[in-house]
Amino acid sequence: GLIRVERSKVRKRTAAKVDIVITPAIAAVLERAKKHMKAKARVSPYVVHNLEGSAYTSHGVGTAWERARERAANAMPERKDELLKFTLKDLRAKFATDAKSAGYSDEQIAAGMAHADTSMTTVYLKKRMAKRSNIELVVPGEKGRHTEGGQSGA
């Protein structure tokens, strides 16, 4: 099966839609979620829906996000300030950076984000991706840690 995602921000301009394949991992999450739903909502065609099974409005999604964020902050008071800063937009950036870290190409990530090309995807990635260094330095006085050119020895 598929989950169709339709971005409300661009719906009127470009009708951007993305179909996500329901993998075994996604199917397992959906099954777990059904256990927390009212009987009527369990047969909803919407993945994200209200308690009655109807699609959320954009305002409803925002309200649900705020409530979930507050519950998370209350459950982890030591991280409250950090958690309360997260927005729905941060989820898109999280998707992009996690996909890039997992080895997906910019083109694949752009398709998943309903971007027309990779230019906006690149903006997301440049803002969020930390540069990673694989440089290994030798502690003074240690022998055999690495040889010329940075390769490990011994």
C-alpha atoms as one frame of an Amber mdcrd trajectory, in Angstrom:
protein
   0.000   0.000   0.000   0.819   3.658  -0.166   0.412   6.734   1.988  -0.274
   9.835  -0.113   1.073  13.060   1.328  -0.299  16.285  -0.075   1.443  19.451
   1.063  -1.143  22.046   1.958   1.322  24.917   1.486   1.705  24.203  -2.213
  -1.567  22.391  -2.934  -3.116  25.352  -4.756   0.027  26.204  -6.739   1.575
  22.914  -7.780  -0.595  20.149  -6.305   2.566  18.526  -4.942   1.885  14.954
  -3.844   4.239  12.271  -2.609   3.374   8.588  -2.344   5.181   6.786   0.474
   5.411   3.013   0.306   4.096   1.330   3.445   7.107  -0.724   4.478   6.875
  -3.409   7.174   8.285  -0.898   9.692   5.636   1.712   8.808   2.895  -0.942
   8.889   3.984  -1.937  12.403   3.787   1.681  13.607   0.331   2.093  12.070
  -0.870  -1.100  13.782   0.454   0.119  17.150  -1.280   3.464  16.639  -4.612
   1.770  15.915  -4.611   0.316  19.426  -4.930   3.867  20.792  -7.815   4.905
  18.542 -11.559   4.832  18.907 -13.186   2.029  16.896 -14.629   4.489  14.347
 -11.225   6.065  13.706  -9.501   2.714  13.110 -10.981   2.517   9.615 -10.076
   6.084   8.628  -8.383   6.528   5.251  -6.175   9.213   6.851  -2.943   8.379
   8.677  -3.103  11.635  10.625  -6.682  12.220  11.727  -8.822  13.376  14.604
 -10.439  11.035  17.124 -13.449  10.551  14.872 -11.317   9.533  11.876 -11.730
  12.739   9.859  -8.809  14.614   8.330  -7.287  17.320  10.483  -7.415  20.900
   9.338  -4.046  22.669   9.264  -5.087  24.421  12.488  -5.927  21.060  14.050
  -2.527  19.632  13.136  -0.854  22.682  14.686  -2.864  22.312  17.884  -2.096
  18.586  18.113   1.606  19.368  17.610   1.565  21.964  20.384  -0.084  19.535
  22.799   2.316  16.699  21.951   5.308  19.019  22.301   4.100  20.183  25.710
   3.577  16.579  26.867   7.115  15.710  25.774   8.533  18.774  27.555   6.645
  17.905  30.752   7.858  14.303  30.566  11.482  15.486  30.205  11.779  18.658
  32.301  15.568  18.681  31.927  15.068  19.225  28.151  11.953  21.414  28.348
  13.463  24.569  26.816  14.997  22.594  23.946  11.802  20.640  23.227   9.546
  23.679  23.242  11.611  25.221  20.424  10.751  22.461  17.910   8.230  23.333
  15.211   6.393  21.290  12.609   8.785  22.701  10.014  11.659  21.087  11.915
  10.212  17.669  11.004  10.829  18.319   7.309  14.433  19.278   7.993  14.805
  16.193  10.218  13.541  14.011   7.373  16.027  15.576   4.958  19.064  15.263
   7.217  18.211  11.724   8.350  17.715  10.651   4.729  21.035  12.226   3.704
  22.826  10.524   6.621  21.265   7.220   5.548  22.841   7.617   2.097  19.909
   8.832  -0.022  20.686  11.187  -2.898  19.569  14.817  -3.008  17.203  13.849
  -5.854  15.541  11.139  -3.736  15.229  13.511  -0.783  13.774  16.255  -3.019
  11.136  13.809  -4.283  10.268  12.831  -0.714   9.875  16.490   0.234   7.768
  17.303  -2.863  10.399  19.751  -4.104  10.358  20.450  -7.848  14.167  20.153
  -7.939  17.084  19.853  -5.522  17.705  23.592  -4.992  15.411  23.899  -1.936
  16.532  20.488  -0.691  20.123  21.723  -0.746  19.084  24.749   1.341  17.537
  22.431   3.962  20.640  20.249   4.034  23.139  23.124   4.207  21.306  24.624
   7.175  21.002  21.376   9.096  23.847  19.005   8.244  26.846  19.152  10.513
  30.172  18.674   8.822  31.884  15.506   9.968  35.601  15.149  10.471  37.377
  11.809  10.274  40.755  13.235  11.183  42.550  11.187  13.805  45.331  12.947
  15.636  48.151  11.276  17.504  48.494  11.918  21.197  52.090  13.123  21.816
  54.250  10.342  23.183  52.175   7.442  21.756  53.823   5.210  19.173  52.292
   3.223  16.355  48.956   5.080  16.296  49.183   5.919  12.597  51.597   6.215
   9.759  52.283   8.945   7.212  49.158  10.099   5.372  46.794   9.575   8.274
  46.404   5.809   7.922  46.301   3.674  11.035  49.325   1.612  11.786  50.235
  -1.063  14.323
